[in-house]
CSV table of C-alpha atoms and ligand atoms in Angstrom, one decimal:
chain,number,residue,atom,x,y,z
I,726,UNK,CA,-6.4,14.2,-32.4
I,727,UNK,CA,-8.2,17.3,-33.7
I,728,UNK,CA,-10.0,19.6,-31.4
I,729,UNK,CA,-13.4,18.2,-32.4
I,730,UNK,CA,-12.2,14.7,-31.6
I,731,UNK,CA,-10.2,15.2,-28.4
I,732,UNK,CA,-8.0,12.4,-27.0
I,733,UNK,CA,-10.0,10.3,-24.6
I,734,UNK,CA,-8.4,8.2,-21.9
I,735,UNK,CA,-9.8,5.8,-19.3
I,736,UNK,CA,-7.7,5.3,-16.1
I,737,UNK,CA,-8.4,2.2,-14.0
I,738,UNK,CA,-7.6,2.9,-10.4
I,739,UNK,CA,-7.3,6.3,-8.6
I,740,UNK,CA,-4.2,6.0,-6.5
I,741,UNK,CA,-1.1,8.2,-6.8
I,742,UNK,CA,0.2,6.6,-10.0
I,743,UNK,CA,-3.1,7.1,-11.9
I,744,UNK,CA,-3.4,10.7,-10.8
I,745,UNK,CA,0.3,11.5,-11.8
I,746,UNK,CA,-0.3,10.0,-15.2
I,747,UNK,CA,-3.4,12.3,-15.7
I,748,UNK,CA,-1.5,15.3,-14.4
I,749,UNK,CA,1.2,14.8,-17.0
I,750,UNK,CA,-1.3,14.1,-19.8
I,751,UNK,CA,-3.2,17.3,-18.9
I,752,UNK,CA,0.0,19.3,-18.9
I,753,UNK,CA,1.2,18.0,-22.2
I,754,UNK,CA,-2.1,17.7,-24.0
I,755,UNK,CA,-4.6,20.3,-22.8
I,756,UNK,CA,-8.1,19.4,-23.8
I,757,UNK,CA,-7.6,15.7,-23.2
I,758,UNK,CA,-10.6,14.0,-21.7
I,759,UNK,CA,-10.1,11.6,-18.9
I,760,UNK,CA,-12.4,9.2,-17.1
I,761,UNK,CA,-11.1,7.8,-13.8
I,762,UNK,CA,-12.6,4.5,-12.6
I,763,UNK,CA,-12.4,3.1,-9.1
I,764,UNK,CA,-14.1,0.0,-7.7
I,765,UNK,CA,-14.6,1.9,-4.5
I,766,UNK,CA,-16.8,5.0,-4.1
I,767,UNK,CA,-13.8,6.7,-2.7
I,768,UNK,CA,-10.6,7.8,-4.6
I,769,UNK,CA,-6.9,7.9,-3.7
I,770,UNK,CA,-5.9,4.2,-3.5
I,771,UNK,CA,-3.3,3.5,-0.9
I,772,UNK,CA,-3.2,7.2,0.3
I,773,UNK,CA,-6.6,6.5,1.8
I,774,UNK,CA,-6.3,2.7,2.4
I,775,UNK,CA,-2.6,2.2,3.0
I,776,UNK,CA,-0.8,5.2,4.4
I,777,UNK,CA,-0.7,4.9,8.2
I,778,UNK,CA,-3.3,7.0,10.0
I,779,UNK,CA,-0.7,8.6,12.2
I,780,UNK,CA,1.0,9.9,9.1
I,781,UNK,CA,-1.7,12.5,8.4
I,782,UNK,CA,0.7,15.0,6.8
I,783,UNK,CA,1.5,12.5,4.0
I,784,UNK,CA,-2.2,12.3,3.2
I,785,UNK,CA,-2.3,16.0,2.3
I,786,UNK,CA,-0.9,15.0,-1.1
I,787,UNK,CA,-4.5,14.3,-2.0
I,788,UNK,CA,-4.9,18.1,-2.5
I,789,UNK,CA,-2.8,17.8,-5.7
I,790,UNK,CA,-5.1,14.9,-6.8
I,791,UNK,CA,-8.2,16.9,-6.0
I,792,UNK,CA,-7.0,19.7,-8.4
I,793,UNK,CA,-6.5,17.2,-11.1
I,794,UNK,CA,-9.9,15.7,-10.6
I,795,UNK,CA,-11.5,19.1,-10.8
I,796,UNK,CA,-10.0,19.9,-14.2
I,797,UNK,CA,-12.6,20.3,-16.9
I,798,UNK,CA,-12.8,17.2,-19.0
I,799,UNK,CA,-11.9,14.9,-16.1
I,800,UNK,CA,-14.7,12.7,-14.7
I,801,UNK,CA,-14.7,10.2,-11.8
I,802,UNK,CA,-16.6,7.0,-11.9
I,803,UNK,CA,-16.5,5.6,-8.4
I,804,UNK,CA,-18.1,2.3,-7.4
I,805,UNK,CA,-17.4,0.9,-10.9
I,806,UNK,CA,-15.3,-2.2,-11.0
I,807,UNK,CA,-13.6,-2.9,-14.3
I,808,UNK,CA,-13.7,-6.6,-14.9
I,809,UNK,CA,-17.2,-6.8,-13.3
I,810,UNK,CA,-19.3,-3.8,-14.2
I,811,UNK,CA,-17.3,-3.0,-17.4
I,812,UNK,CA,-15.1,-5.2,-19.4
I,813,UNK,CA,-11.7,-4.5,-20.8
I,814,UNK,CA,-13.2,-4.8,-24.4
I,815,UNK,CA,-15.8,-2.2,-23.5
I,816,UNK,CA,-13.1,0.2,-22.3
I,817,UNK,CA,-11.1,-0.4,-25.5
I,818,UNK,CA,-14.2,0.3,-27.5
I,819,UNK,CA,-15.0,3.6,-25.8
I,820,UNK,CA,-11.6,5.4,-25.5
I,821,UNK,CA,-8.5,6.1,-27.5
I,822,UNK,CA,-6.4,4.6,-24.6
I,823,UNK,CA,-6.6,2.9,-21.3
I,824,UNK,CA,-4.2,3.2,-18.4
I,825,UNK,CA,-4.1,0.5,-15.8
I,826,UNK,CA,-3.3,2.0,-12.4
I,827,UNK,CA,-4.8,-0.5,-10.0
I,828,UNK,CA,-1.8,-1.3,-7.9
I,829,UNK,CA,-0.9,-4.5,-6.2
I,830,UNK,CA,-4.0,-5.8,-4.4
I,831,UNK,CA,-2.8,-9.0,-2.7
I,832,UNK,CA,0.2,-10.0,-0.6
I,833,UNK,CA,3.1,-12.4,-0.5
I,834,UNK,CA,2.9,-15.5,1.6
I,835,UNK,CA,5.8,-17.0,3.6
I,836,UNK,CA,5.0,-20.6,2.5
I,837,UNK,CA,5.7,-22.1,5.9
I,838,UNK,CA,3.7,-24.6,8.0
I,839,UNK,CA,1.1,-23.0,10.3
I,840,UNK,CA,0.8,-19.9,8.2
I,841,UNK,CA,-3.0,-20.5,8.0
I,842,UNK,CA,-3.5,-20.9,11.7
I,843,UNK,CA,-5.8,-18.4,13.4
I,844,UNK,CA,-3.7,-15.6,14.8
I,845,UNK,CA,-1.6,-15.5,11.6
I,846,UNK,CA,-2.5,-12.7,9.2
I,847,UNK,CA,-1.2,-10.7,6.3
I,848,UNK,CA,-0.1,-7.2,7.3
I,849,UNK,CA,-2.0,-5.9,4.3
I,850,UNK,CA,-5.3,-7.1,5.9
I,851,UNK,CA,-4.4,-5.3,9.2
I,852,UNK,CA,-3.5,-2.2,7.2
I,853,UNK,CA,-6.7,-2.3,5.2
I,854,UNK,CA,-8.7,-2.9,8.5
I,855,UNK,CA,-7.2,0.0,10.4
I,856,UNK,CA,-7.6,2.3,7.4
I,857,UNK,CA,-11.3,1.4,7.0
I,858,UNK,CA,-11.0,-0.2,3.6
I,859,UNK,CA,-14.4,-1.9,2.9
I,860,UNK,CA,-12.7,-5.2,1.9
I,861,UNK,CA,-11.2,-5.6,5.4
I,862,UNK,CA,-13.6,-4.1,7.8
I,863,UNK,CA,-14.9,-7.5,8.9
I,864,UNK,CA,-11.4,-8.8,9.7
I,865,UNK,CA,-10.8,-9.7,13.3
I,866,UNK,CA,-7.4,-9.6,15.0
I,867,UNK,CA,-7.0,-10.9,18.5
I,868,UNK,CA,-5.6,-7.8,20.2
I,869,UNK,CA,-5.9,-9.6,23.6
I,870,UNK,CA,-2.5,-11.0,22.5
I,871,UNK,CA,0.4,-9.8,24.6
I,872,UNK,CA,3.2,-10.9,22.2
I,873,UNK,CA,3.0,-10.0,18.5
I,874,UNK,CA,5.5,-10.7,15.7
I,875,UNK,CA,5.7,-8.7,12.5
I,876,UNK,CA,7.7,-10.4,9.9
I,877,UNK,CA,9.6,-8.2,7.5
I,878,UNK,CA,11.8,-5.0,7.8
I,879,UNK,CA,10.0,-2.8,5.3
I,880,UNK,CA,8.0,0.4,5.9
I,881,UNK,CA,4.7,-1.5,6.0
I,882,UNK,CA,6.1,-3.6,8.9
I,883,UNK,CA,7.1,-0.3,10.6
I,884,UNK,CA,3.6,1.1,10.1
I,885,UNK,CA,2.1,-2.0,11.7
I,886,UNK,CA,4.5,-1.9,14.6
I,887,UNK,CA,3.8,1.8,15.2
I,888,UNK,CA,0.1,1.5,15.1
I,889,UNK,CA,0.3,-1.4,17.6
I,890,UNK,CA,2.6,0.7,19.8
I,891,UNK,CA,0.6,3.9,19.7
I,892,UNK,CA,-1.6,5.0,22.7
I,893,UNK,CA,-5.4,5.2,22.2
I,894,UNK,CA,-5.1,9.0,22.7
I,895,UNK,CA,-2.6,9.3,19.9
I,896,UNK,CA,-4.8,7.2,17.6
I,897,UNK,CA,-7.8,9.2,18.5
I,898,UNK,CA,-6.2,12.2,16.8
I,899,UNK,CA,-5.9,10.3,13.5
I,900,UNK,CA,-8.3,9.2,10.8
I,901,UNK,CA,-8.0,5.5,11.9
I,902,UNK,CA,-11.3,3.6,11.3
I,903,UNK,CA,-13.7,3.7,14.3
I,904,UNK,CA,-13.8,-0.1,14.6
I,905,UNK,CA,-10.0,-0.2,14.8
I,906,UNK,CA,-9.8,2.6,17.3
I,907,UNK,CA,-12.3,0.8,19.5
I,908,UNK,CA,-10.3,-2.5,19.2
I,909,UNK,CA,-6.9,-0.9,19.7
I,910,UNK,CA,-8.2,0.9,22.8
I,911,UNK,CA,-8.7,-2.5,24.4
I,912,UNK,CA,-5.4,-3.9,23.1
I,913,UNK,CA,-3.3,-5.9,25.6
I,914,UNK,CA,-0.2,-5.9,23.3
I,915,UNK,CA,3.0,-5.5,25.3
I,916,UNK,CA,5.8,-7.0,23.2
I,917,UNK,CA,6.1,-6.3,19.5
I,918,UNK,CA,8.8,-8.2,17.6
I,919,UNK,CA,9.9,-7.0,14.2
I,920,UNK,CA,11.8,-9.7,12.5
I,921,UNK,CA,14.2,-9.5,9.6
I,922,UNK,CA,15.8,-12.4,7.7
I,923,UNK,CA,18.9,-10.3,6.8
I,924,UNK,CA,20.9,-7.8,8.8
I,925,UNK,CA,20.5,-4.1,9.7
I,926,UNK,CA,22.3,-2.9,6.6
I,927,UNK,CA,19.6,-4.6,4.5
I,928,UNK,CA,16.7,-3.2,6.4
I,929,UNK,CA,14.1,-2.1,3.8
I,930,UNK,CA,12.7,0.7,6.1
I,931,UNK,CA,13.6,4.3,5.4
I,932,UNK,CA,15.4,6.3,8.0
I,933,UNK,CA,12.6,8.7,9.2
I,934,UNK,CA,10.4,5.6,9.7
I,935,UNK,CA,13.0,3.7,11.7
I,936,UNK,CA,13.8,6.8,13.8
I,937,UNK,CA,10.1,7.2,14.7
I,938,UNK,CA,10.1,3.8,16.3
I,939,UNK,CA,12.4,5.2,18.9
I,940,UNK,CA,10.1,8.1,19.7
I,941,UNK,CA,7.0,6.2,20.9
I,942,UNK,CA,5.2,7.7,23.8
I,943,UNK,CA,4.5,4.4,25.5
I,944,UNK,CA,6.9,1.9,23.9
I,945,UNK,CA,10.6,1.4,24.5
I,946,UNK,CA,12.8,0.1,21.7
I,947,UNK,CA,15.2,-2.8,22.1
I,948,UNK,CA,18.0,-3.6,19.7
I,949,UNK,CA,20.6,-6.3,20.6
I,950,UNK,CA,24.1,-4.9,20.2
I,951,UNK,CA,25.2,-8.3,18.9
I,952,UNK,CA,22.7,-7.9,16.0
I,953,UNK,CA,24.7,-4.9,14.9
I,954,UNK,CA,28.0,-6.8,14.5
I,955,UNK,CA,28.3,-6.6,10.8
I,956,UNK,CA,29.3,-9.5,8.5
I,957,UNK,CA,32.2,-8.6,6.1
I,958,UNK,CA,29.9,-8.0,3.1
I,959,UNK,CA,27.5,-5.7,5.0
I,960,UNK,CA,30.5,-3.9,6.6
I,961,UNK,CA,32.0,-3.4,3.1
I,962,UNK,CA,28.7,-2.1,1.8
I,963,UNK,CA,28.4,0.4,4.6
I,964,UNK,CA,32.1,1.5,4.2
I,965,UNK,CA,31.5,2.3,0.6
I,966,UNK,CA,29.2,5.0,1.8
I,967,UNK,CA,27.0,4.8,-1.2
I,968,UNK,CA,23.7,4.9,0.7
I,969,UNK,CA,23.3,7.7,3.2
I,970,UNK,CA,20.0,6.3,4.3
I,971,UNK,CA,21.7,3.0,5.3
I,972,UNK,CA,24.4,5.0,7.2
I,973,UNK,CA,21.8,6.9,9.1
I,974,UNK,CA,19.9,3.7,9.8
I,975,UNK,CA,23.0,2.1,11.4
I,976,UNK,CA,23.7,5.1,13.4
I,977,UNK,CA,20.1,5.2,14.7
I,978,UNK,CA,20.2,1.4,15.4
I,979,UNK,CA,23.4,1.8,17.4
I,980,UNK,CA,21.8,4.6,19.4
I,981,UNK,CA,18.8,2.3,20.1
I,982,UNK,CA,21.1,-0.5,21.2
I,983,UNK,CA,22.7,1.8,23.7
I,984,UNK,CA,19.4,2.8,25.3
I,985,UNK,CA,18.4,1.3,28.6
I,986,UNK,CA,14.7,0.4,28.9
I,987,UNK,CA,12.7,3.2,30.5
I,988,UNK,CA,9.8,1.1,31.8
I,989,UNK,CA,7.2,2.1,29.1
I,990,UNK,CA,4.2,-0.2,28.9
I,991,UNK,CA,5.2,-1.7,25.6
I,992,UNK,CA,8.5,-2.8,24.1
I,993,UNK,CA,9.4,-2.9,20.4
I,994,UNK,CA,12.1,-5.6,19.8
I,995,UNK,CA,14.0,-5.4,16.5
I,996,UNK,CA,15.5,-8.8,15.7
I,997,UNK,CA,17.7,-9.5,12.7
I,998,UNK,CA,19.0,-12.6,10.8
I,999,UNK,CA,16.0,-14.7,11.7
I,1000,UNK,CA,13.7,-16.6,9.3
I,1001,UNK,CA,10.3,-17.9,10.5
I,1002,UNK,CA,10.2,-21.7,9.8
I,1003,UNK,CA,7.0,-22.8,11.5
I,1004,UNK,CA,4.0,-21.3,13.3
I,1005,UNK,CA,2.8,-23.7,15.9
I,1006,UNK,CA,-0.1,-23.9,18.4
I,1007,UNK,CA,-3.2,-25.9,19.4
I,1008,UNK,CA,-5.8,-24.4,17.1
I,1009,UNK,CA,-4.1,-21.0,17.0
I,1010,UNK,CA,-0.7,-19.4,16.9
I,1011,UNK,CA,1.2,-19.8,20.2
I,1012,UNK,CA,4.8,-19.9,19.1
I,1013,UNK,CA,7.0,-19.4,16.2
I,1014,UNK,CA,10.1,-21.4,15.3
I,1015,UNK,CA,12.8,-19.1,14.0
I,1016,UNK,CA,15.9,-20.2,12.1
I,1017,UNK,CA,19.1,-18.3,12.6
I,1018,UNK,CA,20.8,-17.0,9.5
I,1019,UNK,CA,24.3,-16.0,8.5
I,1020,UNK,CA,24.8,-13.5,5.7
I,1021,UNK,CA,26.8,-14.3,2.6
I,1022,UNK,CA,27.8,-12.2,-0.3
I,1023,UNK,CA,26.4,-13.1,-3.7
I,1024,UNK,CA,28.3,-12.8,-7.0
I,1025,UNK,CA,26.1,-9.9,-7.9
I,1026,UNK,CA,27.3,-8.0,-4.9
I,1027,UNK,CA,24.1,-8.4,-2.9
I,1028,UNK,CA,23.9,-10.1,0.5
I,1029,UNK,CA,21.7,-13.1,1.1
I,1030,UNK,CA,20.5,-14.9,4.2
I,1031,UNK,CA,21.7,-18.6,4.6
I,1032,UNK,CA,20.4,-20.8,7.4
I,1033,UNK,CA,23.0,-21.8,10.0
I,1034,UNK,CA,20.8,-24.7,11.2
I,1035,UNK,CA,20.3,-23.2,14.7
I,1036,UNK,CA,16.8,-22.4,15.7
I,1037,UNK,CA,15.0,-20.7,18.6
I,1038,UNK,CA,11.3,-20.6,19.7
I,1039,UNK,CA,9.6,-17.3,20.2
I,1040,UNK,CA,6.3,-17.5,22.1
I,1041,UNK,CA,3.8,-15.2,20.2
I,1042,UNK,CA,0.0,-15.0,20.0
I,1043,UNK,CA,-0.4,-12.9,16.9
I,1044,UNK,CA,1.7,-12.8,13.7
I,1045,UNK,CA,1.6,-10.3,10.8
I,1046,UNK,CA,3.6,-11.3,7.8
I,1047,UNK,CA,4.7,-8.1,6.1
I,1048,UNK,CA,6.9,-9.4,3.3
I,1049,UNK,CA,5.5,-7.4,0.4
I,1050,UNK,CA,2.3,-6.7,-1.6
I,1051,UNK,CA,1.7,-8.7,-4.8
I,1052,UNK,CA,-0.3,-7.7,-7.9
I,1053,UNK,CA,-3.3,-9.5,-9.2
I,1054,UNK,CA,-4.6,-9.3,-12.8
I,1055,UNK,CA,-7.8,-8.1,-14.5
I,1056,UNK,CA,-9.8,-10.4,-16.8
I,1057,UNK,CA,-8.5,-10.4,-20.3
I,1058,UNK,CA,-5.6,-8.0,-19.6
I,1059,UNK,CA,-2.1,-9.6,-20.1
I,1060,UNK,CA,-0.6,-10.6,-16.8
I,1061,UNK,CA,2.8,-11.9,-15.6
I,1062,UNK,CA,1.8,-14.4,-12.8
I,1063,UNK,CA,5.3,-14.8,-11.6
I,1064,UNK,CA,6.1,-11.1,-11.1
I,1065,UNK,CA,2.5,-10.0,-10.3
I,1066,UNK,CA,2.6,-7.2,-12.9
I,1067,UNK,CA,1.1,-6.4,-16.3
I,1068,UNK,CA,4.0,-7.0,-18.7
I,1069,UNK,CA,5.1,-3.8,-20.3
I,1070,UNK,CA,7.8,-1.9,-22.0
I,1071,UNK,CA,8.3,1.6,-20.5
I,1072,UNK,CA,4.6,1.5,-19.6
I,1073,UNK,CA,3.3,0.2,-22.9
I,1074,UNK,CA,1.4,-3.1,-22.2
I,1075,UNK,CA,2.9,-5.9,-24.3
I,1076,UNK,CA,1.4,-9.2,-25.2
I,1077,UNK,CA,4.9,-10.6,-25.9
I,1078,UNK,CA,8.4,-8.9,-25.9
I,1079,UNK,CA,8.3,-6.1,-28.4
I,1080,UNK,CA,4.6,-6.6,-29.2
I,1081,UNK,CA,2.6,-3.7,-27.7
I,1082,UNK,CA,-1.1,-4.0,-27.2
I,1083,UNK,CA,-2.6,-1.0,-29.0
I,1084,UNK,CA,-3.9,1.7,-26.6
I,1085,UNK,CA,-3.1,0.0,-23.3
I,1086,UNK,CA,-0.7,1.4,-20.8
I,1087,UNK,CA,0.2,0.7,-17.2
I,1088,UNK,CA,1.6,2.8,-14.3
I,1089,UNK,CA,2.5,2.3,-10.6
I,1090,UNK,CA,2.8,-1.0,-8.7
I,1091,UNK,CA,1.0,-3.0,-11.3
I,1092,UNK,CA,3.6,-1.8,-13.8
I,1093,UNK,CA,6.9,-2.2,-11.8
I,1094,UNK,CA,6.0,-4.2,-8.7
I,1095,UNK,CA,5.2,-3.0,-5.1
I,1096,UNK,CA,8.2,-0.7,-4.4
I,1097,UNK,CA,8.9,2.9,-3.7
I,1098,UNK,CA,7.2,5.7,-1.9
I,1099,UNK,CA,4.3,7.9,-3.2
I,1100,UNK,CA,6.7,10.2,-5.1
I,1101,UNK,CA,8.3,7.3,-6.9
I,1102,UNK,CA,5.1,7.0,-8.9
I,1103,UNK,CA,5.5,10.4,-10.5
I,1104,UNK,CA,8.4,9.6,-12.9
I,1105,UNK,CA,7.0,6.2,-13.4
I,1106,UNK,CA,3.6,7.6,-14.5
I,1107,UNK,CA,5.3,10.3,-16.6
I,1108,UNK,CA,7.2,7.6,-18.6
I,1109,UNK,CA,4.0,5.7,-19.4
I,1110,UNK,CA,2.0,8.9,-20.2
I,1111,UNK,CA,4.8,10.0,-22.6
I,1112,UNK,CA,4.6,6.7,-24.4
I,1113,UNK,CA,0.9,7.2,-24.8
I,1114,UNK,CA,1.4,10.7,-26.2
I,1115,UNK,CA,4.0,9.5,-28.6
I,1116,UNK,CA,1.6,6.8,-29.8
I,1117,UNK,CA,-1.1,9.4,-30.1
I,1118,UNK,CA,1.2,11.6,-32.3
I,1119,UNK,CA,2.0,8.6,-34.4
I,1120,UNK,CA,-1.7,7.7,-34.8
I,1121,UNK,CA,-1.2,4.4,-33.0
I,1122,UNK,CA,-4.1,4.5,-30.6
I,1123,UNK,CA,-7.5,2.9,-30.5
I,1124,UNK,CA,-10.4,4.3,-32.7
I,1125,UNK,CA,-13.5,4.3,-30.5
I,1126,UNK,CA,-16.8,4.2,-32.3
I,1127,UNK,CA,-19.3,7.1,-31.6
I,1128,UNK,CA,-20.4,8.1,-29.1
I,1129,UNK,CA,-17.0,7.1,-27.5
I,1130,UNK,CA,-16.7,8.0,-23.8
I,1131,UNK,CA,-20.2,9.6,-23.8
I,1132,UNK,CA,-21.5,6.0,-24.1
I,1133,UNK,CA,-20.0,4.9,-20.8
I,1134,UNK,CA,-22.5,6.7,-18.4
I,1135,UNK,CA,-25.6,5.3,-20.2
I,1136,UNK,CA,-24.0,1.8,-20.4
I,1137,UNK,CA,-23.5,1.8,-16.6
I,1138,UNK,CA,-26.9,3.2,-16.0
I,1139,UNK,CA,-28.5,0.4,-18.1
I,1140,UNK,CA,-26.6,-2.1,-15.8
I,1141,UNK,CA,-28.0,-0.4,-12.7
I,1142,UNK,CA,-24.6,0.7,-11.4
I,1143,UNK,CA,-24.8,3.6,-8.9
I,1144,UNK,CA,-21.9,5.6,-10.2
I,1145,UNK,CA,-20.3,7.8,-7.5
I,1146,UNK,CA,-19.3,11.1,-9.2
I,1147,UNK,CA,-16.6,13.5,-8.0
I,1148,UNK,CA,-19.4,15.7,-6.5
I,1149,UNK,CA,-20.7,12.7,-4.6
I,1150,UNK,CA,-17.2,11.9,-3.3
I,1151,UNK,CA,-16.8,15.5,-2.2
I,1152,UNK,CA,-20.1,15.1,-0.2
I,1153,UNK,CA,-18.9,11.9,1.4
I,1154,UNK,CA,-15.6,13.6,2.2
I,1155,UNK,CA,-17.4,16.5,3.9
I,1156,UNK,CA,-19.7,14.0,5.8
I,1157,UNK,CA,-16.6,12.0,7.0
I,1158,UNK,CA,-14.9,15.2,8.2
I,1159,UNK,CA,-18.1,16.4,9.9
I,1160,UNK,CA,-18.6,13.0,11.7
I,1161,UNK,CA,-15.0,13.2,12.8
I,1162,UNK,CA,-15.2,16.8,14.0
I,1163,UNK,CA,-18.1,15.9,16.3
I,1164,UNK,CA,-15.8,13.4,18.0
I,1165,UNK,CA,-12.7,15.7,18.1
I,1166,UNK,CA,-11.1,13.7,15.3
I,1167,UNK,CA,-9.9,14.7,11.8
I,1168,UNK,CA,-12.3,12.3,10.1
I,1169,UNK,CA,-14.5,9.3,10.8
I,1170,UNK,CA,-14.5,7.2,7.7
I,1171,UNK,CA,-17.3,5.3,6.2
I,1172,UNK,CA,-16.1,1.7,6.0
I,1173,UNK,CA,-18.6,-0.1,3.8
I,1174,UNK,CA,-19.9,0.6,0.3
I,1175,UNK,CA,-23.6,0.3,1.3
I,1176,UNK,CA,-23.0,2.7,4.2
I,1177,UNK,CA,-21.5,5.2,1.7
I,1178,UNK,CA,-24.3,4.8,-0.8
I,1179,UNK,CA,-26.9,5.2,1.9
I,1180,UNK,CA,-25.1,8.3,3.1
I,1181,UNK,CA,-25.4,9.7,-0.4
I,1182,UNK,CA,-28.9,8.6,-1.4
I,1183,UNK,CA,-30.7,7.8,1.9
I,1184,UNK,CA,-31.8,4.3,2.9
A,702,NAP,P1,9.4,-4.0,1.2
A,702,NAP,O1,9.9,-2.6,1.4
A,702,NAP,O2,9.7,-4.7,-0.1
A,702,NAP,O3,9.8,-4.9,2.4
A,702,NAP,C1,9.6,-6.3,2.5
A,702,NAP,C2,10.3,-6.9,3.6
A,702,NAP,O4,10.0,-8.2,3.7
A,702,NAP,C3,11.9,-6.8,3.5
A,702,NAP,O5,12.5,-6.6,4.7
A,702,NAP,C4,12.2,-8.3,3.0
A,702,NAP,O6,13.4,-8.7,3.3
A,702,NAP,C5,11.1,-9.0,3.8
A,702,NAP,N1,10.9,-10.4,3.2
A,702,NAP,C6,10.5,-10.7,1.9
A,702,NAP,N2,10.3,-12.0,1.8
A,702,NAP,C7,10.6,-12.5,3.0
A,702,NAP,C8,10.6,-13.9,3.5
A,702,NAP,N3,10.2,-14.9,2.7
A,702,NAP,N4,10.9,-14.1,4.8
A,702,NAP,C9,11.2,-13.0,5.6
A,702,NAP,N5,11.3,-11.7,5.2
A,702,NAP,C10,10.9,-11.5,3.9
A,702,NAP,O7,7.8,-4.0,1.2
A,702,NAP,P2,6.7,-3.2,2.1
A,702,NAP,O8,7.1,-3.0,3.5
A,702,NAP,O9,5.4,-4.0,1.9
A,702,NAP,O10,6.6,-1.8,1.4
A,702,NAP,C11,6.2,-1.7,0.0
A,702,NAP,C12,6.6,-0.3,-0.5
A,702,NAP,O11,5.8,0.7,0.1
A,702,NAP,C13,8.0,0.0,-0.1
A,702,NAP,O12,8.7,0.6,-1.2
A,702,NAP,C14,7.9,0.9,1.1
A,702,NAP,O13,9.0,1.8,1.3
A,702,NAP,C15,6.6,1.7,0.7
A,702,NAP,N6,6.0,2.2,1.9
A,702,NAP,C16,6.4,3.4,2.3
A,702,NAP,C17,5.9,4.0,3.4
A,702,NAP,C18,6.4,5.3,3.9
A,702,NAP,O14,7.0,6.0,3.1
A,702,NAP,N7,6.2,5.7,5.1
A,702,NAP,C19,5.0,3.3,4.2
A,702,NAP,C20,4.6,2.0,3.8
A,702,NAP,C21,5.1,1.5,2.6
A,702,NAP,P3,14.6,-8.9,2.3
A,702,NAP,O15,15.1,-7.5,2.1
A,702,NAP,O16,15.6,-9.8,2.9
A,702,NAP,O17,14.0,-9.4,1.0
């Protein structure tokens, strides 16, 4: 592109992967013009709506994103939903390239009887609710429950367990949504069961997250020593010493197993080699049937759970399934229903193997699936951005008709869309922090889109 026709790129979604793609494009191609679209008036994706509120330090990564958004040539179009307010075809008609960065917006189901009973929820809903995501603010969770099960051994399950185990005073010092703080203050939860279908060596949690579960102010941790007796395949995997994180996890679990209870108000029970088979109850969840598993080595060297046929019944009043996020598509954009991702080759969207869609790229969870921590998105986004730049150099991008990206603002205005600009977001951010300060909290989030727009424009 010449200097009088700078490269213009639209990014759909403003979580970490989108920002890392823009950061790389700006570094490699100064002068590039980028429009960031988000269906919410607020940016930052799962850093705002997913990262647990008691992990405030992790959220400071947004300072990096703020710098990117403040770069000349970068604009924010908040409150604009691609697929509703703007079509894919319109994006392709106004920019040289489009990067899809909208993450995985749904969750995996267990597919067991009783999963739809009241009292059974996706962990992703609970996470969105306690983080004040507008889609989930009206969810209701019966925190009058004393016994709660969280299915899954990943970091989302750990987050949910920790938020349930925290004291109201601890939560007050976080940016947890006001409605969630009020509800959790009244919580009667006493027993929190975190249930894994495989063994401790296969736990998907990272070590700092596991360790933190043993450091709760008002919750003891219980691990059954018998659960740490490793099957031959897991013992061999551990002995190979290839994964320091797993070694540390096992050490920590052994230390947990040796701890006597100290009489704290709540207990976190970690249970392994159990698969939920059935959620039962009269009109709501009252118990869960769990199948016992043995672990068997697979030919590929992995370890899988196999039912032994033995079962047990665990009385529980509330269940969160935390078995992974799952991607959903955008109208007209190629989508792999089975994997929940946009099919791509190194970040180039493809319509069939080896057939790239001109000018379309993908990054983050909607590219590779819902795995990895925030930092994982950096190399992932760099790969896609490099492919985009290679295509730009080869003249293989889209050719937007005049006025190009300058036509987008007027188009949205004609449709009556109240675009939330970066300056607007900065005002919302200040207001949220101010509301929080008045309560001795870091932030009090706005949790509905109308509430945010009213705060900006008045009633
Ligand atoms: P995850 O790490 O993929 O964990 C999913 C868990 O669900 C695994 O323990 C898995 O067990 C289990 N599972 C899957 N299907 C199941 C089934 N049918 N029945 C029983 N259990 C089943 O997913 P996640 O916890 O949603 O996290 C997503 C990503 O975000 C991860 O990369 C995570 O590290 C990251 N994250 C990081 C943080 C942090 O850094 N603090 C916080 C939150 C999330 P198997 O292993 O047996 O499949």
